[in-house]
Coordinates of C-alpha atoms in Angstrom, one line a residue:
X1 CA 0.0 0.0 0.0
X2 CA 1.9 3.1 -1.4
X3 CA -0.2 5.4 0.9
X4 CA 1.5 3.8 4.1
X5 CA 5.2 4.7 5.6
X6 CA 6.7 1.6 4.5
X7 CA 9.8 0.6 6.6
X8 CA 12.3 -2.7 6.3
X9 CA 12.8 -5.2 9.4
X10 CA 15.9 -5.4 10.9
X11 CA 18.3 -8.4 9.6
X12 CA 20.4 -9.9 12.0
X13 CA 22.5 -13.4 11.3
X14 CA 25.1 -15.9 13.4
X15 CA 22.4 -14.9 16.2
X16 CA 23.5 -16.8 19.8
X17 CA 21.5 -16.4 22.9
X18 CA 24.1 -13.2 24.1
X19 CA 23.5 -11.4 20.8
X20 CA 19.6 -11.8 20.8
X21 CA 18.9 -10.7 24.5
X22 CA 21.8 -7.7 24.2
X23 CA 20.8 -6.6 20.6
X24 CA 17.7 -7.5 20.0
X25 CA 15.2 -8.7 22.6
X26 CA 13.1 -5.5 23.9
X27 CA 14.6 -3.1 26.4
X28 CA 11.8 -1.0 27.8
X29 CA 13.1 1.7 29.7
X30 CA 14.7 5.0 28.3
X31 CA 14.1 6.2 24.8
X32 CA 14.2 2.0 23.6
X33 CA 11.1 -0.3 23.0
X34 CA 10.6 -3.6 21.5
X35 CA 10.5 -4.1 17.8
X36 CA 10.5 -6.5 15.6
X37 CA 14.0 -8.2 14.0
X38 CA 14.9 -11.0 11.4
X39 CA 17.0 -13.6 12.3
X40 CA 18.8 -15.6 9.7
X41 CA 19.7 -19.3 9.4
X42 CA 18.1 -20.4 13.0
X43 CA 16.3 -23.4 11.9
X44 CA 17.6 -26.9 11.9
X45 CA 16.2 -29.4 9.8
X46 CA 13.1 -29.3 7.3
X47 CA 10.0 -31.2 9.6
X48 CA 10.2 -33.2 6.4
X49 CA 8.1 -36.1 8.0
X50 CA 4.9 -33.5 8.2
X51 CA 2.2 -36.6 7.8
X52 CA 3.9 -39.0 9.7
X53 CA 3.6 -36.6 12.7
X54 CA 0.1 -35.6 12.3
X55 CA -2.4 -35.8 15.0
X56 CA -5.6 -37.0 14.7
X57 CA -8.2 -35.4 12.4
X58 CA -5.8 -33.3 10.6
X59 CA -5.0 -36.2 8.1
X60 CA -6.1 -34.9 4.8
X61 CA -4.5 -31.0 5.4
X62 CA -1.1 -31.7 4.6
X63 CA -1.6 -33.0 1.1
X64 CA -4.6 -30.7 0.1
X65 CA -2.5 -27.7 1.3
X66 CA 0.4 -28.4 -0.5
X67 CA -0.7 -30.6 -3.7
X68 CA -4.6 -29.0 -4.2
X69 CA -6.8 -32.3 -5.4
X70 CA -8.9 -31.9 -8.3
X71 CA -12.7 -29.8 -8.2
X72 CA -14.3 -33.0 -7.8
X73 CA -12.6 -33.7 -4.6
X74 CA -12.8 -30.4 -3.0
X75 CA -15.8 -29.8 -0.9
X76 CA -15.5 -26.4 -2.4
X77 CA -13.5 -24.7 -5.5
X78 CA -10.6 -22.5 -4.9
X79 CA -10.0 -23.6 -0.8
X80 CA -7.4 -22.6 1.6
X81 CA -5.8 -25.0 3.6
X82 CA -4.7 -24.0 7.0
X83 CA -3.5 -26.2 10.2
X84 CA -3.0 -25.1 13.7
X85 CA -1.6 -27.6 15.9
X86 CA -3.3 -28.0 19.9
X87 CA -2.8 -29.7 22.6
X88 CA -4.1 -33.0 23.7
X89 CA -6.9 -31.1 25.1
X90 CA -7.5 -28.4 23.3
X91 CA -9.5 -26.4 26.3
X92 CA -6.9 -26.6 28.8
X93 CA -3.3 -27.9 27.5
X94 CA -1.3 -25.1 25.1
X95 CA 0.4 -26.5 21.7
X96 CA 3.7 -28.1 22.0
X97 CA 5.7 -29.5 19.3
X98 CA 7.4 -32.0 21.5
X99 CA 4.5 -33.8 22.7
X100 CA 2.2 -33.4 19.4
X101 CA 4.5 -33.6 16.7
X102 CA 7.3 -35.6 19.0
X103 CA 8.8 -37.0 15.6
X104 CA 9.4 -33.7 13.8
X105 CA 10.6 -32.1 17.0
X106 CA 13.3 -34.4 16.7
X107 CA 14.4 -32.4 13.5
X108 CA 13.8 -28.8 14.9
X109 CA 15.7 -27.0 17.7
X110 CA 13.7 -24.3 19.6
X111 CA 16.2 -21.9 20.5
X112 CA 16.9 -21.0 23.9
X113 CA 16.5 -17.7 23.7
X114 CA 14.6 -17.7 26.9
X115 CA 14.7 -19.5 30.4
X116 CA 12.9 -22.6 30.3
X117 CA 10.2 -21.6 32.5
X118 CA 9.0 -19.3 30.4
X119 CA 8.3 -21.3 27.9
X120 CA 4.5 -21.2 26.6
X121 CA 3.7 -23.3 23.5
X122 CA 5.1 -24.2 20.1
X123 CA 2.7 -23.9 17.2
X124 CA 3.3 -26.2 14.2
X125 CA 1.7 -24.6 11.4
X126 CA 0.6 -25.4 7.7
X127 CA -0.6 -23.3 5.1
X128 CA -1.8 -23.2 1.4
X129 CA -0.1 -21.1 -1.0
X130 CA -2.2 -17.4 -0.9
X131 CA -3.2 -18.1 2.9
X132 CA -3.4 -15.0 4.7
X133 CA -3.9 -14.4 8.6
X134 CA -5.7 -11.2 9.3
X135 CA -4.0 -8.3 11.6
X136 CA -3.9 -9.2 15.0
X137 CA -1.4 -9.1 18.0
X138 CA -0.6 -11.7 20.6
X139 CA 0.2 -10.9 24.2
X140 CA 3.7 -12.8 24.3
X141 CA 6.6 -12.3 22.7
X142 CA 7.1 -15.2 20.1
X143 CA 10.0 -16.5 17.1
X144 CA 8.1 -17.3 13.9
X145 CA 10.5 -19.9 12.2
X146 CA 9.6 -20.2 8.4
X147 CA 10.6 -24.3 7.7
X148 CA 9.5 -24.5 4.2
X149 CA 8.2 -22.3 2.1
X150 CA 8.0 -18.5 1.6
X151 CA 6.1 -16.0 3.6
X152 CA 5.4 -12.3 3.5
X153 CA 5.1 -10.5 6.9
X154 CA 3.4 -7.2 7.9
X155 CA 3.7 -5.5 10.9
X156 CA 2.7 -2.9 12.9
X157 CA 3.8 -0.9 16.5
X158 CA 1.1 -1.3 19.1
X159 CA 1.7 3.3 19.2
X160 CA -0.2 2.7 15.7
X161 CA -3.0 1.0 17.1
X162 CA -5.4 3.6 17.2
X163 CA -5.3 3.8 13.0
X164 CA -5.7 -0.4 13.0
X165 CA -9.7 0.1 13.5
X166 CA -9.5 -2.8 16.3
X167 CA -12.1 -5.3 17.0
X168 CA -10.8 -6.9 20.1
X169 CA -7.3 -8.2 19.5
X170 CA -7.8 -7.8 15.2
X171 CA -7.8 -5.4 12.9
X172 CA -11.4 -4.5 10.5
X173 CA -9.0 -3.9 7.8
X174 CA -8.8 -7.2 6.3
X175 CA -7.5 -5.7 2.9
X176 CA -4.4 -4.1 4.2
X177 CA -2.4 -3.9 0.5
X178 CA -5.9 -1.9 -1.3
X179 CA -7.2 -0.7 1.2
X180 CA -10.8 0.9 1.3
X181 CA -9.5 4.5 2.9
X182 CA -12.9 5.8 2.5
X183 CA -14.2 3.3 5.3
X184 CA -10.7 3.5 7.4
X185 CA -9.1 6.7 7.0
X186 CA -6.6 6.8 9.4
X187 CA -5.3 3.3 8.4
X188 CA -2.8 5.6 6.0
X189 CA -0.8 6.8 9.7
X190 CA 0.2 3.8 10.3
X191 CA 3.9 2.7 9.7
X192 CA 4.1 -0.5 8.1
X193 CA 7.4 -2.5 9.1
X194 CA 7.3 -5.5 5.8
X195 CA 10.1 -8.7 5.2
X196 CA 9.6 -11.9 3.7
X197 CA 10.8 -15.3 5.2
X198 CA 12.6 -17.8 4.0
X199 CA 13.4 -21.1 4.6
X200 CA 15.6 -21.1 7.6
X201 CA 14.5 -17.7 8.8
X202 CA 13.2 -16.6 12.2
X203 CA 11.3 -14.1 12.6
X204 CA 11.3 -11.8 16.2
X205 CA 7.6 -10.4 17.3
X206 CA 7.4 -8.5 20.3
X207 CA 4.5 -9.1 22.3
X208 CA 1.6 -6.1 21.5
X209 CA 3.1 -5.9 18.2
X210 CA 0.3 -6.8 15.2
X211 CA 1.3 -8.7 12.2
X212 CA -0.5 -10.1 9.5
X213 CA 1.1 -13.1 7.0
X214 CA 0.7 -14.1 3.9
X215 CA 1.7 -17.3 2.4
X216 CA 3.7 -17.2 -0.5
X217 CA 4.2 -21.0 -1.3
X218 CA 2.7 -24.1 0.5
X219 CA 4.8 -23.7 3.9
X220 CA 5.9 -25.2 7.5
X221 CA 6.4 -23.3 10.3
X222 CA 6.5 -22.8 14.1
X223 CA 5.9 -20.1 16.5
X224 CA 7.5 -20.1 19.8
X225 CA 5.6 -18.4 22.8
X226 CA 7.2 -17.4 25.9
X227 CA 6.0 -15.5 29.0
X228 CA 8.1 -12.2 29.7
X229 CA 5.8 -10.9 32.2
X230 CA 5.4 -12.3 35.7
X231 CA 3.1 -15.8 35.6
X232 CA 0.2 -14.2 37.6
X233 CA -0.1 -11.5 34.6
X234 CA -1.8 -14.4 32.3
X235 CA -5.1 -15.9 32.6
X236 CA -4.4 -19.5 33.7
X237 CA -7.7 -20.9 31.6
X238 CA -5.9 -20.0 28.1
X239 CA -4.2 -22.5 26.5
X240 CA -4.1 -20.1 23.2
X241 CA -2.1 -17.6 24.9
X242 CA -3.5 -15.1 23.4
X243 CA -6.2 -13.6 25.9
X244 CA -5.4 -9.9 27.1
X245 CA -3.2 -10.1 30.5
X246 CA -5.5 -10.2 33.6
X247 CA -5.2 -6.4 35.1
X248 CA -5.9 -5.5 31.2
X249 CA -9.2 -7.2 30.5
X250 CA -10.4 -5.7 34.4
X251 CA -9.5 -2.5 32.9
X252 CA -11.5 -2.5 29.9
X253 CA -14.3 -4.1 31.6
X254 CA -14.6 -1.4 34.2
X255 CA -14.2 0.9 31.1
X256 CA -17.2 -0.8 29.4
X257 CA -19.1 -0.1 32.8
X258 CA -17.6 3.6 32.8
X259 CA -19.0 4.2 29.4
X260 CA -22.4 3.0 30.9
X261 CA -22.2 5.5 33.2
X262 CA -21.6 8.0 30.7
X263 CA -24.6 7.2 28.7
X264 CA -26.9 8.7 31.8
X265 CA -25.9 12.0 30.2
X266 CA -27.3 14.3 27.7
X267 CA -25.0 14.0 24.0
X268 CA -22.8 17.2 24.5
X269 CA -22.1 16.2 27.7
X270 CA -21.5 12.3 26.9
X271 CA -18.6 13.7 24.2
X272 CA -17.1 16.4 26.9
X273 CA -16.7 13.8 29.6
X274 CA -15.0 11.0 27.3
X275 CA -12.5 14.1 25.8
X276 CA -11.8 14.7 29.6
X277 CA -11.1 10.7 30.1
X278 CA -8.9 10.4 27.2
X279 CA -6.7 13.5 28.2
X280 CA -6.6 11.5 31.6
X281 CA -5.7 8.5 30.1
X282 CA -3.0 9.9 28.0
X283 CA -1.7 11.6 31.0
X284 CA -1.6 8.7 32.7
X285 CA -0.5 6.1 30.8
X286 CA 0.6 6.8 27.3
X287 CA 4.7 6.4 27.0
X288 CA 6.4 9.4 24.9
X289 CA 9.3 8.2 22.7
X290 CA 12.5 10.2 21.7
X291 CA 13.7 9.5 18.2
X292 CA 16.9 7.9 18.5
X293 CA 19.2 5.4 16.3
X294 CA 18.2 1.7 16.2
X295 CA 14.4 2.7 17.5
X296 CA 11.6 1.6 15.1
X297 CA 9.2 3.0 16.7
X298 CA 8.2 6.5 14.8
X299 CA 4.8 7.4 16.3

């Protein structure tokens, strides 16, 4: 999208554990923040036994996804393929490579980037060639490792989250290369951060941070999740790991009730209120950043 500030992910290769938490991984205090970083020839091995791993039920996505069968086989013409690995029970247990896919594990190394602890889920992912995810963020920081396969990436800083139109954790603007800017204006301020991955590639995504994917080829992949904040942050019945942080989803349901509240009032009075609010909240808790070399962050 020509309208947007359009502006290239850092690269980064021979990354070891010193060089991603020194260089890389987020610092928040000062005039740094998190952003996102490429980082090269990370992945060992190719997960090429995909269907012998395969749990239950997901038999026939591996093939469709990557081969297509003929009109006559598809349920319907011109499908997607898409798999999300779970765990054994998909209500309580997160995703982990090791214990769904424990042959293919065998042929990727997670990198310990993080304490072990801290360690969430791995995601084994499939997709179809043209797939795309829509624009959303996750409240963990994660590594995207592109296996197989080529896949575009788009991101955007959570200080651009007021032009995303949110829904919740996603973005309305499902069409984020033509957009409709007569429907979402503002979508134009927001600074789009772009890279493809390539086989072997890891890809760095702050926690907060949206990003939307599109398949290039048929691909393999796996996200890594880890905590960063303390344990009690997370809500301990979400085994997607995506679900706001506890002391966030209290604040935005007492902000739902505070909104309520506001409706008691006459219209002009309703709008004067909520401009009073908002200059409290930005007083309160928005974070001012300096320009300075090496931050990506240009809201």
């Amino acid at each position: 999208m020509d309208c947007q500030e359009k502006l290239e992910v850092p690269v980064y290769t021979d990354v070891d554990r010193e060089t991603f938490l020194r260089d890389i991984y987020p610092l928040t205090s000062g005039s740094e923040t998190r952003a996102p970083g490429t980082l090269c020839a990370r992945v060992d091995g190719e997960l090429s036994r995909a269907e012998g791993g395969r749990p239950r039920g997901q038999s026939a996505c591996v093939p469709r996804a990557q081969d297509g069968f003929s009109a006559q086989e598809l349920c319907v013409q011109d499908e997607s393929y898409y798999l999300r690995s779970l765990g054994e029970d998909v209500r309580k247990e997160p995703a982990d490579l090791r214990k769904q896919f424990p042959e293919l594990a065998e042929d990727f190394d997670i990198p310990q980037f993080f304490e072990p602890e801290q360690f969430f889920s791995s995601v084994f992912r499939i997709s179809s060639p043209g797939l795309q995810l829509w624009t959303h963020y996750d409240v963990m920081d994660n590594l995207l490792a592109q296996v197989t396969g080529r896949k575009r990436v788009v991101l955007y800083s959570p200080k651009d989250a007021l032009y995303l139109y949110l829904t919740g954790d996603k973005s309305e603007v499902l069409d984020i290369d033509t957009t409709d800017l007569q429907h979402y204006p503002e979508f134009v301020k927001a600074s789009r951060y772009e890279c493809i991955l390539e086989p072997g590639d890891l890809l760095f995504i702050p926690a907060l941070w949206f990003h939307n994917t599109l398949a290039l080829q048929f691909g393999v992949g796996v996200n890594m999740f880890w905590r960063h904040l303390p344990p009690e942050s997370y809500d301990k019945k979400d085994p997607y790991g995506n679900k706001d942080p506890v002391a966030a989803s209290r604040a935005l349901q007492s902000l739902e009730r505070t909104l309520g509240i506001l409706e008691e009032l006459p219209p002009d009075y309703q709008d004067f209120y909520a401009r009073r609010m908002v200059l409290r909240i930005q007083s309160r808790a928005y974070q001012t950043m300096e320009a300075s070399p090496g931050n990506l962050d240009t809201a």
